[in-house]
Short mmCIF file of C-alpha atoms in Angstrom, two decimals:
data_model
loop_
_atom_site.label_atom_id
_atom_site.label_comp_id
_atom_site.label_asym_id
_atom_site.label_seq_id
_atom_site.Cartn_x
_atom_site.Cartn_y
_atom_site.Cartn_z
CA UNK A 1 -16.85 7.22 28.57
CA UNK A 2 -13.99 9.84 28.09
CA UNK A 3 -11.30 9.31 30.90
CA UNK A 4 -9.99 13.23 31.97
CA UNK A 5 -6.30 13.72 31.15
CA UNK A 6 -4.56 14.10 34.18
CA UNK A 7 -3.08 17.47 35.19
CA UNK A 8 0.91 17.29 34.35
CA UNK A 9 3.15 17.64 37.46
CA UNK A 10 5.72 20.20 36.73
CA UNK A 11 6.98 20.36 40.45
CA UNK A 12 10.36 18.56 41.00
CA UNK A 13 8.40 15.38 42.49
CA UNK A 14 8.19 14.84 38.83
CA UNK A 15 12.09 13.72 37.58
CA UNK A 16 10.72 14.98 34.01
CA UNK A 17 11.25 18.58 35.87
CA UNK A 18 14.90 18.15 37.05
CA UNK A 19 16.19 16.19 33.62
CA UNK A 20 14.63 19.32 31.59
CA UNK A 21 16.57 21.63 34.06
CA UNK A 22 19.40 19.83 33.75
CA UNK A 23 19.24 19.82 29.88
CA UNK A 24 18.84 23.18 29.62
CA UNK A 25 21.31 23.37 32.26
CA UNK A 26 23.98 21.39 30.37
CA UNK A 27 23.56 23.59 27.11
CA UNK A 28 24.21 26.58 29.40
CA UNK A 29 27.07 25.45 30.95
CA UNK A 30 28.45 24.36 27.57
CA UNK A 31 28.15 27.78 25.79
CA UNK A 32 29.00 29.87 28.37
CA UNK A 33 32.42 27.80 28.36
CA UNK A 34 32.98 28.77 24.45
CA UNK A 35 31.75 32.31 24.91
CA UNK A 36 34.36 32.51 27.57
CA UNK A 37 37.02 31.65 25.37
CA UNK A 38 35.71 34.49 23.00
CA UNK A 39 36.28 37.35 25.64
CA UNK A 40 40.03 38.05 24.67
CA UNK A 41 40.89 42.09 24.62
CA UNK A 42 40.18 43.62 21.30
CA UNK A 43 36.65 41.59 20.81
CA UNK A 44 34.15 43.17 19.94
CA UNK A 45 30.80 42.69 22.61
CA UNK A 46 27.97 42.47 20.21
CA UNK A 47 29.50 39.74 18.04
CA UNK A 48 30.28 37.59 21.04
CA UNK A 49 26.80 38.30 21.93
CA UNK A 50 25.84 36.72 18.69
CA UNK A 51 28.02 33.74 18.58
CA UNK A 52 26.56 32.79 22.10
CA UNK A 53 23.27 33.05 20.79
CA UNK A 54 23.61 31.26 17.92
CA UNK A 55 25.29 28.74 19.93
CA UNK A 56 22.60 28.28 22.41
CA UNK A 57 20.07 27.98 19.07
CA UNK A 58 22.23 25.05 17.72
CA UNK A 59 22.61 23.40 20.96
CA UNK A 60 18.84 23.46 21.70
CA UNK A 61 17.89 22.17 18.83
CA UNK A 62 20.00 18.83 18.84
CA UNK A 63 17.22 18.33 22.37
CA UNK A 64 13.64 16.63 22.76
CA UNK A 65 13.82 16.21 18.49
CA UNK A 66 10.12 15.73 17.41
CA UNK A 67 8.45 16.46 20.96
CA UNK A 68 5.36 19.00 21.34
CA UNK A 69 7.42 21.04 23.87
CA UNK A 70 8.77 25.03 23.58
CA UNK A 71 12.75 25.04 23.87
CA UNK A 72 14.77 27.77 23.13
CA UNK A 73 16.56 31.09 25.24
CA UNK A 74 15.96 31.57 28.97
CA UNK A 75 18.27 34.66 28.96
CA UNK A 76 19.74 35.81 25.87
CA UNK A 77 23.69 36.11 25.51
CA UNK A 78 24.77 39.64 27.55
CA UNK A 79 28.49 40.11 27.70
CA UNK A 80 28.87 43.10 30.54
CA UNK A 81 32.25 45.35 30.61
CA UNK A 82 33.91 46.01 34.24
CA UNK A 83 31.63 48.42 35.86
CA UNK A 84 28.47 47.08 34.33
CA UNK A 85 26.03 45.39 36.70
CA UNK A 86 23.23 44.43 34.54
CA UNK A 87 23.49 42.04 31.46
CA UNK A 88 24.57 43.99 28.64
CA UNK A 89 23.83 42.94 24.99
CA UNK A 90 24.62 46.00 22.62
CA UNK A 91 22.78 46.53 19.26
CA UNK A 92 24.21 46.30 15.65
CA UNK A 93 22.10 49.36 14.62
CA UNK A 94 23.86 51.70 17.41
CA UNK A 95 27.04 52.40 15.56
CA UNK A 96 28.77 53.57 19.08
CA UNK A 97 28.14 50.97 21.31
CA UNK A 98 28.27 48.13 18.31
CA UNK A 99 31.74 49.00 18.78
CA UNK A 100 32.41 48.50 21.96
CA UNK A 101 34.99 46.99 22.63
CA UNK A 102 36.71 44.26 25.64
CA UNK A 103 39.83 46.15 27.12
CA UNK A 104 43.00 43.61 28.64
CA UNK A 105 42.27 43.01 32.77
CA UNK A 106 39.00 43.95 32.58
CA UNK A 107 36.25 41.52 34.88
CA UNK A 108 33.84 40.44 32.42
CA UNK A 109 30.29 39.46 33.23
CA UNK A 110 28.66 36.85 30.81
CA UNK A 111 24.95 36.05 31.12
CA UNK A 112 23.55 33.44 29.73
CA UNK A 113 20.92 30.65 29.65
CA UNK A 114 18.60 27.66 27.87
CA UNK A 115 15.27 26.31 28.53
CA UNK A 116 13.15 23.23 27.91
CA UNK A 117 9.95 23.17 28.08
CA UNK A 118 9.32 26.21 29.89
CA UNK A 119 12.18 25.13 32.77
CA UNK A 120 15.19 27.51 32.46
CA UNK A 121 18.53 27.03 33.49
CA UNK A 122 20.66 30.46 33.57
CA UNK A 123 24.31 31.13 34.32
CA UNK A 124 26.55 33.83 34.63
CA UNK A 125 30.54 33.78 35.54
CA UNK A 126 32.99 36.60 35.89
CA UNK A 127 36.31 36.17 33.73
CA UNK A 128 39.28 38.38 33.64
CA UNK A 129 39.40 39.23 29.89
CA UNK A 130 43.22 38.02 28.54
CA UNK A 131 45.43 40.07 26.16
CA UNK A 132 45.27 36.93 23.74
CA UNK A 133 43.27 34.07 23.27
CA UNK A 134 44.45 30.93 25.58
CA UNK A 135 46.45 33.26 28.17
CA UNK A 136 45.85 32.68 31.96
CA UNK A 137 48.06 34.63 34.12
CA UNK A 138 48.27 34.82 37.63
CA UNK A 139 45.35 37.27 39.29
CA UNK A 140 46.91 39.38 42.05
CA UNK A 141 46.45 42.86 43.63
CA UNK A 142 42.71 44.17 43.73
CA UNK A 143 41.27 41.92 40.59
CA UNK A 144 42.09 38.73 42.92
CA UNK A 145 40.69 40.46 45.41
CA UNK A 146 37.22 41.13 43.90
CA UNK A 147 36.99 37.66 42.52
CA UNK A 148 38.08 35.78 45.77
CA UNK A 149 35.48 37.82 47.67
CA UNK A 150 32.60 37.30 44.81
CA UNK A 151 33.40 33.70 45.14
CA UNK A 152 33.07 33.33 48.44
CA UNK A 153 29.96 35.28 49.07
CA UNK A 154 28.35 32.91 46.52
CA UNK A 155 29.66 29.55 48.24
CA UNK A 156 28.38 30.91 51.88
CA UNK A 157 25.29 32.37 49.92
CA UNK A 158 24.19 28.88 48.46
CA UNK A 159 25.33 27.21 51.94
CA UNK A 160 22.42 30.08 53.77
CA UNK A 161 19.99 28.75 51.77
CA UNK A 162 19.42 24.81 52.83
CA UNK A 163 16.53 24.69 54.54
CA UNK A 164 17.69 23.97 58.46
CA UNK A 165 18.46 20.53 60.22
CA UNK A 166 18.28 19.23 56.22
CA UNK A 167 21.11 17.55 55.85
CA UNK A 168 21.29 16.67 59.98
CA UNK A 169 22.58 13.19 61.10
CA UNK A 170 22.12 11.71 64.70
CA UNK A 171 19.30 10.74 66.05
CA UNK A 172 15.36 11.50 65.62
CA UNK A 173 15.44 13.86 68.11
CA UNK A 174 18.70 15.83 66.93
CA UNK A 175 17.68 15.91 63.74
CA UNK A 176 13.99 17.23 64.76
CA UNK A 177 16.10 19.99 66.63
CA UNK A 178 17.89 21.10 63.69
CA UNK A 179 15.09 21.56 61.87
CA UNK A 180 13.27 23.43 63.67
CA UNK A 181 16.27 26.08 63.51
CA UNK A 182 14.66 29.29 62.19
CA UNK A 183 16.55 29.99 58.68
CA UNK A 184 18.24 33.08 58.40
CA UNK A 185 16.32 36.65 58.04
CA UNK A 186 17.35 38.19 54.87
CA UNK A 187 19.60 40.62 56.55
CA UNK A 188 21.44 38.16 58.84
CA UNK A 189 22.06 37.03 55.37
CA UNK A 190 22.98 40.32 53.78
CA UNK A 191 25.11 40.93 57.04
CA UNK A 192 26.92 37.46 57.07
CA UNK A 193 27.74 38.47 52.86
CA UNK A 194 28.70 42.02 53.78
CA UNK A 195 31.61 40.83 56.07
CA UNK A 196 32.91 38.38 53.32
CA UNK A 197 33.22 41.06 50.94
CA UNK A 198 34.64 43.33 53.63
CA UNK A 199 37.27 40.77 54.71
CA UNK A 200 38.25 41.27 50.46
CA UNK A 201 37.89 45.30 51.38
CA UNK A 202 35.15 44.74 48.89
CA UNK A 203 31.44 45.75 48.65
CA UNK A 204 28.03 44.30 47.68
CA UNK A 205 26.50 45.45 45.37
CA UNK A 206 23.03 46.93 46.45
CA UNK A 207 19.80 44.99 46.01
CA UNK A 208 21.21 41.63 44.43
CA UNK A 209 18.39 39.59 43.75
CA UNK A 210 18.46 36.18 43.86
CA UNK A 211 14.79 34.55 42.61
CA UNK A 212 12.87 31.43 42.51
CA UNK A 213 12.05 30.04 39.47
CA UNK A 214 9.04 28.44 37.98
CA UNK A 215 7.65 26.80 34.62
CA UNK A 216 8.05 29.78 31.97
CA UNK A 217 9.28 32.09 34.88
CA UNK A 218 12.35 33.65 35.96
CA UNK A 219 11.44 35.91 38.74
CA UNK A 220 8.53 33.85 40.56
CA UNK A 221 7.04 34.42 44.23
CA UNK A 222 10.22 34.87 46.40
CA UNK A 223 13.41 36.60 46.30
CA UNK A 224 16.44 37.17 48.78
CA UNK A 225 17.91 40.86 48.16
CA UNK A 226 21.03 41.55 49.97
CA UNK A 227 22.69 44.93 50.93
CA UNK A 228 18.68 46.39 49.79
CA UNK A 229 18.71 49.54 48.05
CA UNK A 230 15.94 52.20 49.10
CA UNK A 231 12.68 50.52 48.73
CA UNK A 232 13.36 47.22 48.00
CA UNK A 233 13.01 43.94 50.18
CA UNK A 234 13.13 40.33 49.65
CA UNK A 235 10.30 37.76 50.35
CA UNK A 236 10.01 34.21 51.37
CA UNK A 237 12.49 31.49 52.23
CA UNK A 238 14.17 28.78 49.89
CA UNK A 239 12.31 25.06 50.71
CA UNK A 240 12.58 21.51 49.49
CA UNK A 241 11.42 21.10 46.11
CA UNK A 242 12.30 24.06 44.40
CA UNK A 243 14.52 25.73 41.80
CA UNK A 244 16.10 29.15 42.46
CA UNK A 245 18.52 31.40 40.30
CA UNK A 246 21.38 32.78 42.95
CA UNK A 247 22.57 35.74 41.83
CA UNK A 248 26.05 37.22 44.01
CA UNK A 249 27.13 41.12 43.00
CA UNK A 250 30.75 42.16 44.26
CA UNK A 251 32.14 45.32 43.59
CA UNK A 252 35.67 47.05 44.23
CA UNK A 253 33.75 50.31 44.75
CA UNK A 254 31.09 51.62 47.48
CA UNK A 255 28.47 48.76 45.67
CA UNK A 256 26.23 51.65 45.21
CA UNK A 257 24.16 51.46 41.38
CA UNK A 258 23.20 54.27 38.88
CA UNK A 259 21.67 53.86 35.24
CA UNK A 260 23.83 53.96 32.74
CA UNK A 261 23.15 56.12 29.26
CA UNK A 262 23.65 53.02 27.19
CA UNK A 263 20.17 51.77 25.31
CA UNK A 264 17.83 49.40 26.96
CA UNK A 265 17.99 46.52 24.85
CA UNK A 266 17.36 43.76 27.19
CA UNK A 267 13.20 43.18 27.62
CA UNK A 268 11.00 40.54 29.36
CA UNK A 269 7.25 39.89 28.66
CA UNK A 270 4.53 40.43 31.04
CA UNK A 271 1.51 38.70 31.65
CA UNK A 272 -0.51 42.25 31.23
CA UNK A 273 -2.58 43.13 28.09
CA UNK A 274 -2.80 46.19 26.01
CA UNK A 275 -4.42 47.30 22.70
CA UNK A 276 -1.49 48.14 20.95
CA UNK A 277 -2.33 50.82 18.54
CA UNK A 278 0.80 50.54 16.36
CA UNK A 279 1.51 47.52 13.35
CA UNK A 280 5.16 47.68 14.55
CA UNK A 281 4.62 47.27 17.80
CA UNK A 282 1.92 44.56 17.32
CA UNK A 283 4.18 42.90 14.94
CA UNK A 284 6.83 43.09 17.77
CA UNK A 285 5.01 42.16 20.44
CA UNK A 286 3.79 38.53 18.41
CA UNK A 287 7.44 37.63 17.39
CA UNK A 288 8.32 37.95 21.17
CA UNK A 289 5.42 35.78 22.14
CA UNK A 290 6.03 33.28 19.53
CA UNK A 291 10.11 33.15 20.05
CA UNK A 292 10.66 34.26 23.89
CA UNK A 293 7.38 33.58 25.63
CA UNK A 294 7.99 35.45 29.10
CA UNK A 295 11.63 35.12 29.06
CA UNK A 296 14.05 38.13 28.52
CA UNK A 297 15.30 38.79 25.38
CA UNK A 298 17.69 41.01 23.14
CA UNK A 299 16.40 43.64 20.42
CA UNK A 300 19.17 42.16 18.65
CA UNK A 301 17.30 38.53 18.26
CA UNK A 302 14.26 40.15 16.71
CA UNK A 303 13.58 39.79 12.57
CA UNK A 304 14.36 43.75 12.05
CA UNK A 305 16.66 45.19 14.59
CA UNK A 306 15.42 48.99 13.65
CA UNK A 307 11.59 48.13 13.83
CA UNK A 308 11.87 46.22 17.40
CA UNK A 309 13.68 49.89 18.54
CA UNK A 310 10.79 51.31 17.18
CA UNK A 311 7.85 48.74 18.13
CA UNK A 312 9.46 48.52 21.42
CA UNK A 313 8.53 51.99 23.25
CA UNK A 314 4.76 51.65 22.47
CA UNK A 315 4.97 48.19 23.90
CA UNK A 316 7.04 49.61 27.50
CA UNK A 317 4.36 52.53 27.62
CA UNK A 318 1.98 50.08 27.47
CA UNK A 319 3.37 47.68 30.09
CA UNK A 320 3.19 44.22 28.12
CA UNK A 321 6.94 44.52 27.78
CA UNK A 322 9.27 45.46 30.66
CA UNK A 323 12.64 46.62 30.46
CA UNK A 324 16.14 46.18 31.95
CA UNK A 325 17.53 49.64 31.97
CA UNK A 326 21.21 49.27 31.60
CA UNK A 327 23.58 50.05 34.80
CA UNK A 328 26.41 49.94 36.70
CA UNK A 329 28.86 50.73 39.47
CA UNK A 330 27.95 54.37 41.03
CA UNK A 331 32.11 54.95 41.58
CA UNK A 332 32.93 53.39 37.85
CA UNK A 333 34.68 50.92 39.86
CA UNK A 334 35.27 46.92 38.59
CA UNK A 335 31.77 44.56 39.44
CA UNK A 336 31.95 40.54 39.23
CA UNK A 337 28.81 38.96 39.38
CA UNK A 338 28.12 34.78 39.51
CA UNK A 339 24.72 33.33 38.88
CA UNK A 340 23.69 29.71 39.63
CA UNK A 341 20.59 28.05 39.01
CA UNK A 342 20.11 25.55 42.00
CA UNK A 343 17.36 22.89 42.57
CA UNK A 344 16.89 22.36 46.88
CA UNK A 345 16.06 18.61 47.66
CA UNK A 346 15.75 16.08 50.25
CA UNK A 347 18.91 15.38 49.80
CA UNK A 348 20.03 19.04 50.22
CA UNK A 349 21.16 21.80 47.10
CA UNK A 350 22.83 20.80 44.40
CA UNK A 351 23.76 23.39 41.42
CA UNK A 352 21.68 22.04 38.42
CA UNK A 353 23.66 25.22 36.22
CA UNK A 354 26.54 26.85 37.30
CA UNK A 355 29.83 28.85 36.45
CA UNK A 356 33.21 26.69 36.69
CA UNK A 357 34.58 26.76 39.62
CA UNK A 358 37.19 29.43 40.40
CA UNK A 359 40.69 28.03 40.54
CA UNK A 360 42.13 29.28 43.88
CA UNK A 361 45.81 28.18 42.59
CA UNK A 362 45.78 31.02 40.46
CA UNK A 363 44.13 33.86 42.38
CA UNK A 364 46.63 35.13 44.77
CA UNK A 365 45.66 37.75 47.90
CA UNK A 366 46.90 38.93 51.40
CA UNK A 367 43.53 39.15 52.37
CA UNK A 368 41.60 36.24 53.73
CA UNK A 369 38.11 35.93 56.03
CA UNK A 370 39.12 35.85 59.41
CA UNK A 371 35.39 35.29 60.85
CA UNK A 372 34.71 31.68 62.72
CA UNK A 373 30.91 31.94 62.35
CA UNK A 374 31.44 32.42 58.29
CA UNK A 375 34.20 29.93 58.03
CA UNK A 376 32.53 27.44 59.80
CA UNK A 377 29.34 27.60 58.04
CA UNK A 378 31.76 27.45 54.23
CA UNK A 379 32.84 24.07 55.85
CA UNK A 380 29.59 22.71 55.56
CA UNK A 381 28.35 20.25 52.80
CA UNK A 382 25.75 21.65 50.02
CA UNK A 383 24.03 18.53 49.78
CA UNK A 384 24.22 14.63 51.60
CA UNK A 385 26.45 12.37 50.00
CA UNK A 386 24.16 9.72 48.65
CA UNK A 387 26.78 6.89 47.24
CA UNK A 388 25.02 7.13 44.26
CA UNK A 389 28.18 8.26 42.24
CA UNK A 390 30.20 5.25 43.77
CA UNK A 391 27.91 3.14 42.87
CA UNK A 392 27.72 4.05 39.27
CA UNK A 393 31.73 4.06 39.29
CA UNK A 394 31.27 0.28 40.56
CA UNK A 395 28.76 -0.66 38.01
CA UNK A 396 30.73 0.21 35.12
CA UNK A 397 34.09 -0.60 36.74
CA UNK A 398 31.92 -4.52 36.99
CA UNK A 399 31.08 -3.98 33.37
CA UNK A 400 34.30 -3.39 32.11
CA UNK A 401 35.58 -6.67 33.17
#
């Protein structure tokens, strides 16, 4: 009698889920350290881009040796110059923007990210691109001021997002009470991110989107989107048991986006079919399923940089590839953007993949947040203390005896 396999649990109930995330998370974190190191003034974007990438490639494959599982890129290595908002990942073929590039003082945005097994852990950080490698001046003036604000916004962003009366102590009935707070609307949210970045005489930029994310997907059922552009709205509200990418956009302009005239080069496969008509594009389309799945991707990974460019229009026009136009600040003003990929437990949120945390010793402003209802709710915890660090500490310290 043949016993049926059991469906596999990919939710977080499974720890296989959060140990992949973290995995993938750990690579991430790990790269996007080196490429940071890369972004001096005088480096060129599209070779960073391709360190990064190789990077992530060797890092990946030292995981899960000899398992039946897809690893590889969850986001592909973008390096974005000051007024850039999207990732931006330049082409070797395009003479002009291949050399492109980093200018001293500049804010630049690096986007990166691994997966395993279909859970992807991405990460992007803002750095303040160095004359020299190893140099780290004081920020002041306006520069301090756009990364103080973007930092902020993210911390009170991440702290709007715990599901109410979570982490609540007291008794039964207190803690009932709490949770049945109503969480935020997406524009109290937008509203309470809005006055951070004002306090920084910063702005948002429009229609941030920060998504949940799935098995093999990056931009899944719900989204937040503060400051919303025309048109645009987000869905849903962050619960226990899932995995979201937090995405914060700061700007020292009006926050306002237009397309830039740079190529598209960054794609994502969809889940729609299409009877391509053209051998390039088929060819194209099967070396992004086999290497990418449905996460984003670079031209610049594919076999034959000048086919993809060619392969790739039939493929857009027939909407089983989707692309990320390039753009940027409206005003050509200075954008900092942060990404974190968070898991929400019982035990509150705790950033499985995440930029370094900005040192405040060395960003200096005259500007600070003045608002109680803000600074009250940055006070709060991300997540309940479980001892379980301590307890390690006292294992080992036992151990050592």
């Amino acid at each position: 009698m043949t016993t049926e396999e059991k469906p596999v649990d990919y939710t977080l109930n499974n720890p296989d889920t959060l140990t992949k995330y973290k995995t993938a998370a750990q690579i991430s974190e790990k790269v996007l350290a080196e490429v940071s190191k890369l972004c001096v003034a005088g480096s060129k974007i599209v070779d960073i881009c391709e360190k990064g990438d190789k990077l992530i490639e060797e890092e990946v494959a030292k995981v899960y040796r000899g398992k039946k599982i897809t690893k590889g890129f969850s986001h592909p290595t973008t390096v974005s110059p000051a007024a850039f908002v999207t990732p931006y990942t330049p082409l070797k073929t395009d003479e002009k923007e291949a050399a492109t590039e980093i200018q001293a003082g500049e804010p630049i945005k690096i986007q990166l990210g691994a997966q395993i097994d279909g859970f992807g852990s991405i990460v992007c950080d803002t750095v303040i691109a160095p004359e020299k490698e190893g140099a780290e001046p004081v920020i002041e003036g306006r520069t301090a001021d756009l990364l103080l604000a973007t930092y902020y916004v993210n911390e009170l962003l991440l702290r709007l997002m715990i599901p109410p009366g979570l982490l609540a102590s007291g008794t039964e009935e207190e803690k009932a009470k709490a949770a049945s707070v109503k969480p935020p609307s997406q524009s109290k949210i937008s509203s309470l991110l809005e006055k951070v970045a004002q306090a920084y005489d910063c702005n948002i930029v429009e229609s941030t989107t920060s998504w949940l994310f799935d098995r093999n997907e990056i931009e899944g059922s719900k989204k937040i989107v503060i400051s919303p552009g025309e048109g645009t709205k987000g869905e849903g509200v962050p619960e226990v048991g899932e995995v979201w990418g937090v995405e914060v956009g700061v700007s020292l302009g009006s926050g306002k986006v237009k397309q830039f005239e740079q190529r598209t080069t960054l794609h994502r496969r969809t889940t729609n079919t299409y009877a391509l008509k053209r051998p390039t594009s088929r060819k194209i389309l099967s070396e992004v399923q086999k290497k990418f799945g449905t996460f984003p991707f670079s031209l610049r990974q594919l076999e034959d940089e000048r086919d993809a460019k060619s392969g790739i229009i039939e493929c857009v026009r027939g909407n089983v590839i989707r692309q990320y136009e390039a753009s940027g600040e409206k005003d050509g003003e200075p954008v900092a953007r942060l990404l974190t990929t968070v898991a929400i437990t019982k035990n509150g949120l705790s950033k499985v993949g995440a930029p370094p945390a900005l040192d405040l010793t060395k960003v200096k402003s005259d500007k600070k947040i003045e608002d109680e209802e803000i600074l009250k709710i940055l006070e709060q915890p991300l997540s309940r203390n479980t001892g379980k660090k301590n307890k390690n500490k006292k294992k080992k310290a036992e151990g050592e005896e």
